[in-house]
Tab-separated table of C-alpha atoms in Angstrom:
chain	number	residue	atom	x	y	z
A	18	ARG	CA	-113.928	94.521	-120.811
A	19	LEU	CA	-115.917	91.706	-119.299
A	20	LYS	CA	-117.861	92.705	-116.185
A	21	VAL	CA	-119.710	89.609	-115.042
A	22	PRO	CA	-120.405	88.529	-111.451
A	23	ALA	CA	-119.329	85.016	-110.478
A	24	SER	CA	-122.967	83.945	-110.067
A	25	LYS	CA	-123.620	84.700	-113.747
A	26	LEU	CA	-120.541	82.760	-114.886
A	27	ALA	CA	-122.033	79.621	-113.343
A	28	ASP	CA	-124.801	79.802	-115.966
A	29	LEU	CA	-122.339	79.666	-118.863
A	30	HIS	CA	-121.160	76.462	-120.510
A	31	PRO	CA	-117.383	75.854	-120.108
A	32	SER	CA	-117.005	76.099	-123.899
A	33	ASP	CA	-118.557	79.578	-123.832
A	34	ILE	CA	-116.254	80.692	-121.023
A	35	ALA	CA	-113.261	79.320	-122.940
A	36	GLU	CA	-114.315	81.275	-126.024
A	37	ILE	CA	-114.590	84.474	-123.986
A	38	ILE	CA	-111.150	83.894	-122.458
A	39	SER	CA	-109.571	83.522	-125.883
A	40	ASP	CA	-110.654	87.105	-126.688
A	41	LEU	CA	-109.207	88.644	-123.502
A	42	ASN	CA	-105.734	89.867	-122.677
A	43	ARG	CA	-103.669	88.320	-119.861
A	44	ALA	CA	-104.866	90.681	-117.135
A	45	GLU	CA	-108.501	90.267	-118.137
A	46	HIS	CA	-108.516	86.481	-118.390
A	47	SER	CA	-106.731	86.311	-115.015
A	48	ASP	CA	-109.625	88.235	-113.462
A	49	LEU	CA	-112.129	85.933	-115.122
A	50	LEU	CA	-110.385	82.703	-114.099
A	51	ASN	CA	-110.197	83.873	-110.498
A	52	LYS	CA	-114.001	84.141	-110.435
A	53	LEU	CA	-114.407	80.422	-111.211
A	54	ASP	CA	-114.519	77.661	-108.632
A	55	LEU	CA	-112.188	74.682	-109.064
A	56	LYS	CA	-114.705	72.547	-110.991
A	57	GLN	CA	-115.626	75.389	-113.358
A	58	LEU	CA	-111.958	76.216	-113.856
A	59	ALA	CA	-111.074	72.605	-114.654
A	60	ASP	CA	-114.010	72.211	-117.066
A	61	THR	CA	-113.137	75.467	-118.805
A	62	LEU	CA	-109.472	74.575	-119.206
A	63	GLU	CA	-110.449	71.280	-120.814
A	64	GLU	CA	-112.036	73.300	-123.627
A	65	VAL	CA	-108.800	75.046	-124.693
A	66	GLU	CA	-105.544	73.745	-126.166
A	67	PRO	CA	-102.894	72.428	-123.720
A	68	ASP	CA	-100.356	75.150	-124.570
A	69	PHE	CA	-102.994	77.816	-123.820
A	70	GLN	CA	-103.920	75.949	-120.615
A	71	ALA	CA	-100.311	76.162	-119.462
A	72	ASP	CA	-100.205	79.869	-120.254
A	73	LEU	CA	-103.458	80.540	-118.395
A	74	LEU	CA	-102.237	78.744	-115.269
A	75	GLY	CA	-98.808	80.365	-115.373
A	76	HIS	CA	-99.713	82.948	-112.728
A	77	PHE	CA	-101.434	80.539	-110.312
A	78	PRO	CA	-99.554	79.080	-107.313
A	79	ASP	CA	-98.634	75.406	-107.636
A	80	GLU	CA	-101.019	74.382	-104.842
A	81	LYS	CA	-104.012	75.711	-106.783
A	82	VAL	CA	-102.802	74.263	-110.065
A	83	ALA	CA	-102.481	70.835	-108.403
A	84	ASP	CA	-106.068	71.139	-107.147
A	85	VAL	CA	-107.249	72.018	-110.660
A	86	LEU	CA	-105.361	69.061	-112.150
A	87	GLU	CA	-107.129	66.734	-109.712
A	88	GLU	CA	-110.487	68.033	-110.958
A	89	MET	CA	-109.571	67.475	-114.615
A	90	SER	CA	-109.878	64.118	-116.341
A	91	PRO	CA	-106.565	62.193	-116.278
A	92	ASP	CA	-105.945	62.526	-120.024
A	93	GLU	CA	-106.571	66.291	-119.988
A	94	ALA	CA	-104.366	66.746	-116.917
A	95	THR	CA	-101.632	64.759	-118.672
A	96	ASP	CA	-101.785	66.958	-121.776
A	97	LEU	CA	-101.479	70.068	-119.621
A	98	LEU	CA	-98.545	68.742	-117.592
A	99	ALA	CA	-96.735	67.756	-120.779
A	100	GLU	CA	-96.629	71.457	-121.721
A	101	LEU	CA	-94.856	72.460	-118.504
A	102	PRO	CA	-91.122	72.409	-117.699
A	103	ASP	CA	-90.051	69.111	-116.130
A	104	GLU	CA	-89.186	70.660	-112.759
A	105	ARG	CA	-92.613	72.245	-112.330
A	106	ARG	CA	-94.335	69.127	-113.670
A	107	GLN	CA	-92.667	66.919	-111.070
A	108	GLY	CA	-93.449	69.435	-108.326
A	109	LEU	CA	-97.131	69.473	-109.270
A	110	LEU	CA	-97.293	65.676	-109.331
A	111	ARG	CA	-95.908	65.611	-105.793
A	112	LEU	CA	-98.643	68.033	-104.680
A	113	MET	CA	-101.462	65.994	-106.231
A	114	GLU	CA	-103.328	63.232	-104.423
A	115	ARG	CA	-101.464	59.956	-104.798
A	116	ASP	CA	-104.063	58.075	-106.882
A	117	GLU	CA	-104.591	60.946	-109.332
A	118	ALA	CA	-100.838	61.494	-109.665
A	119	GLU	CA	-100.215	57.805	-110.401
A	120	GLU	CA	-102.825	57.813	-113.174
A	121	VAL	CA	-101.208	60.843	-114.776
A	122	ARG	CA	-97.692	59.396	-114.441
A	123	GLU	CA	-98.850	56.302	-116.314
A	124	LEU	CA	-100.298	58.373	-119.156
A	125	LEU	CA	-97.156	60.504	-119.416
A	126	ARG	CA	-95.252	57.365	-120.447
A	127	TYR	CA	-96.997	57.286	-123.842
A	128	GLU	CA	-96.446	59.397	-126.932
A	129	GLU	CA	-98.993	62.197	-127.202
A	130	ASP	CA	-100.342	61.132	-130.635
A	131	THR	CA	-100.942	57.460	-129.747
A	132	ALA	CA	-103.894	55.633	-128.222
A	133	GLY	CA	-101.967	55.451	-124.942
A	134	GLY	CA	-101.461	59.211	-124.967
A	135	LEU	CA	-105.069	59.943	-125.934
A	136	MET	CA	-106.793	57.540	-123.548
A	137	THR	CA	-108.261	58.193	-120.129
A	138	THR	CA	-107.888	55.697	-117.308
A	139	GLU	CA	-111.391	56.492	-116.036
A	140	PHE	CA	-113.701	53.688	-117.174
A	141	LEU	CA	-116.049	51.178	-115.562
A	142	ALA	CA	-114.922	47.557	-115.424
A	143	PHE	CA	-116.815	44.761	-113.691
A	144	PRO	CA	-116.202	41.018	-113.163
A	145	PRO	CA	-117.985	38.515	-115.439
A	146	ASP	CA	-119.941	36.788	-112.651
A	147	MET	CA	-121.572	39.969	-111.360
A	148	THR	CA	-125.308	40.147	-111.985
A	149	VAL	CA	-126.886	42.873	-114.077
A	150	GLU	CA	-128.802	44.074	-111.029
A	151	ASP	CA	-125.631	44.421	-108.950
A	152	ALA	CA	-123.806	46.097	-111.842
A	153	ILE	CA	-126.496	48.773	-112.063
A	154	LYS	CA	-126.217	49.392	-108.313
A	155	GLU	CA	-122.436	49.670	-108.570
A	156	LEU	CA	-122.774	51.914	-111.611
A	157	ARG	CA	-124.813	54.404	-109.588
A	158	LEU	CA	-122.104	54.498	-106.925
A	159	GLU	CA	-119.158	54.913	-109.290
A	160	ALA	CA	-120.712	57.147	-111.961
A	161	PRO	CA	-119.998	60.487	-110.209
A	162	ASP	CA	-116.243	59.777	-110.323
A	163	VAL	CA	-116.086	58.823	-114.008
A	164	GLU	CA	-115.773	61.387	-116.804
A	165	THR	CA	-117.971	59.603	-119.354
A	166	ILE	CA	-119.916	56.343	-119.320
A	167	TYR	CA	-120.818	54.800	-122.649
A	168	TYR	CA	-119.999	51.159	-122.035
A	169	LEU	CA	-119.252	48.729	-119.210
A	170	TYR	CA	-116.164	46.599	-119.716
A	171	ILE	CA	-116.010	43.059	-118.389
A	172	VAL	CA	-112.571	42.021	-117.132
A	173	ASP	CA	-111.078	39.121	-115.181
A	174	ASN	CA	-108.957	39.349	-112.026
A	175	GLU	CA	-105.859	40.255	-114.075
A	176	GLU	CA	-107.714	43.040	-115.962
A	177	HIS	CA	-107.867	41.063	-119.232
A	178	LEU	CA	-110.723	42.425	-121.344
A	179	LEU	CA	-113.384	39.738	-121.829
A	180	GLY	CA	-116.384	41.602	-123.192
A	181	VAL	CA	-118.311	44.845	-123.387
A	182	LEU	CA	-121.856	45.925	-122.572
A	183	SER	CA	-123.520	49.157	-123.684
A	184	LEU	CA	-125.715	51.007	-121.213
A	185	LYS	CA	-128.738	50.266	-123.395
A	186	ASN	CA	-128.068	46.524	-123.344
A	187	LEU	CA	-127.391	46.638	-119.617
A	188	ILE	CA	-130.802	48.186	-118.975
A	189	LEU	CA	-132.539	45.706	-121.279
A	190	ALA	CA	-130.830	42.641	-119.743
A	191	LYS	CA	-132.615	40.520	-117.142
A	192	PRO	CA	-131.719	41.661	-113.600
A	193	HIS	CA	-130.402	38.274	-112.448
A	194	ALA	CA	-128.411	37.515	-115.606
A	195	ARG	CA	-124.634	37.375	-115.274
A	196	LEU	CA	-122.628	39.983	-117.126
A	197	LYS	CA	-120.724	37.222	-118.933
A	198	ASP	CA	-124.010	36.058	-120.427
A	199	ALA	CA	-125.145	39.557	-121.444
A	200	MET	CA	-121.832	40.965	-122.732
A	201	LYS	CA	-120.797	41.269	-126.357
A	202	THR	CA	-117.660	39.486	-127.515
A	203	PRO	CA	-115.164	39.613	-129.189
A	204	VAL	CA	-114.419	43.270	-128.446
A	205	LYS	CA	-112.882	45.654	-130.952
A	206	THR	CA	-109.749	47.052	-129.270
A	207	LEU	CA	-106.868	49.421	-129.918
A	208	PRO	CA	-103.183	48.785	-129.104
A	209	LEU	CA	-101.402	51.298	-126.880
A	210	ASP	CA	-99.154	52.461	-129.719
A	211	ALA	CA	-101.917	53.005	-132.314
A	212	LYS	CA	-101.429	56.355	-134.045
A	213	GLU	CA	-103.971	59.151	-133.635
A	214	LYS	CA	-105.127	58.924	-137.261
A	215	ASP	CA	-105.682	55.174	-136.937
A	216	VAL	CA	-107.568	55.692	-133.670
A	217	ALA	CA	-109.873	58.218	-135.345
A	218	GLU	CA	-110.495	55.915	-138.318
A	219	PHE	CA	-111.167	52.991	-135.950
A	220	ILE	CA	-113.772	54.911	-133.919
A	221	SER	CA	-115.406	56.262	-137.079
A	222	LYS	CA	-115.446	52.885	-138.856
A	223	TYR	CA	-117.134	51.032	-135.997
A	224	ASN	CA	-119.377	53.952	-134.910
A	225	LEU	CA	-118.038	53.848	-131.359
A	226	LEU	CA	-118.451	56.394	-128.590
A	227	ALA	CA	-115.384	54.954	-126.853
A	228	ALA	CA	-112.749	52.390	-127.749
A	229	PRO	CA	-110.881	50.211	-125.228
A	230	VAL	CA	-107.077	50.296	-125.279
A	231	VAL	CA	-105.216	47.086	-124.412
A	232	ASP	CA	-101.607	45.923	-124.271
A	233	GLU	CA	-100.123	42.932	-126.085
A	234	ASN	CA	-101.492	40.618	-123.373
A	235	GLY	CA	-105.059	41.867	-123.679
A	236	VAL	CA	-104.910	43.796	-120.397
A	237	MET	CA	-107.114	46.876	-120.495
A	238	HIS	CA	-105.403	50.194	-119.728
A	239	GLY	CA	-107.979	52.811	-120.696
A	240	ILE	CA	-110.449	54.115	-123.261
A	241	VAL	CA	-110.282	56.699	-126.027
A	242	THR	CA	-113.580	58.585	-126.296
A	243	VAL	CA	-114.943	60.050	-129.499
A	244	ASP	CA	-114.469	63.624	-128.261
A	245	ASP	CA	-110.719	62.957	-128.002
A	246	VAL	CA	-110.456	62.461	-131.774
A	247	VAL	CA	-113.427	64.421	-133.124
A	248	ASP	CA	-111.137	67.050	-134.710
A	249	VAL	CA	-109.150	64.348	-136.510
A	250	ILE	CA	-112.363	62.700	-137.727
A	251	ARG	CA	-113.641	66.066	-138.967
A	252	ASP	CA	-110.424	66.702	-140.903
């Protein structure tokens, strides 16, 4: 049996906690999960499969589960909700903060094994006339609320994707240059209905850390990050 104080759990990586949980019975992993704060719990759940996530949260009250879902990235929260009965899923969405719930509702519209189902709606998008200096300032403000930041995406007022800028190129660009002058174009993109295998091949072929997902009008809806398809790439 695992006898670890909560203070020691904070030193473990979420992947290590998830591995420990997989070796415990229901009563034991319930004790362990109850020792974690919301952020640790969310990070740990993201390291296990959605069906196991649903099983682990089966004994938690809906109010706590909703809080955990808000801490998870939108794509991970969507995968978890998809494993739950419709009645409980709708109840949890009503308990979540409005913005987070709307993001998840959008992702639930897409098939699980498509780019739309794999993507996260958390990405950084800036207007083309913003200066590099201002973009870096804005990046510092928004970074804590974004799961991963590999690239900045340049979009117009209607969210059409115009260009992309890596963090390295952003740092190397002149402070007063406009993003439209520093960005790379055309951008390699994925359609919303691209299949998981094609998404993995796309990311591997172009050596991307994240790939933007757009609709038929070129409007950006999200990004698929390399960690979302790493198992497919490995296979």
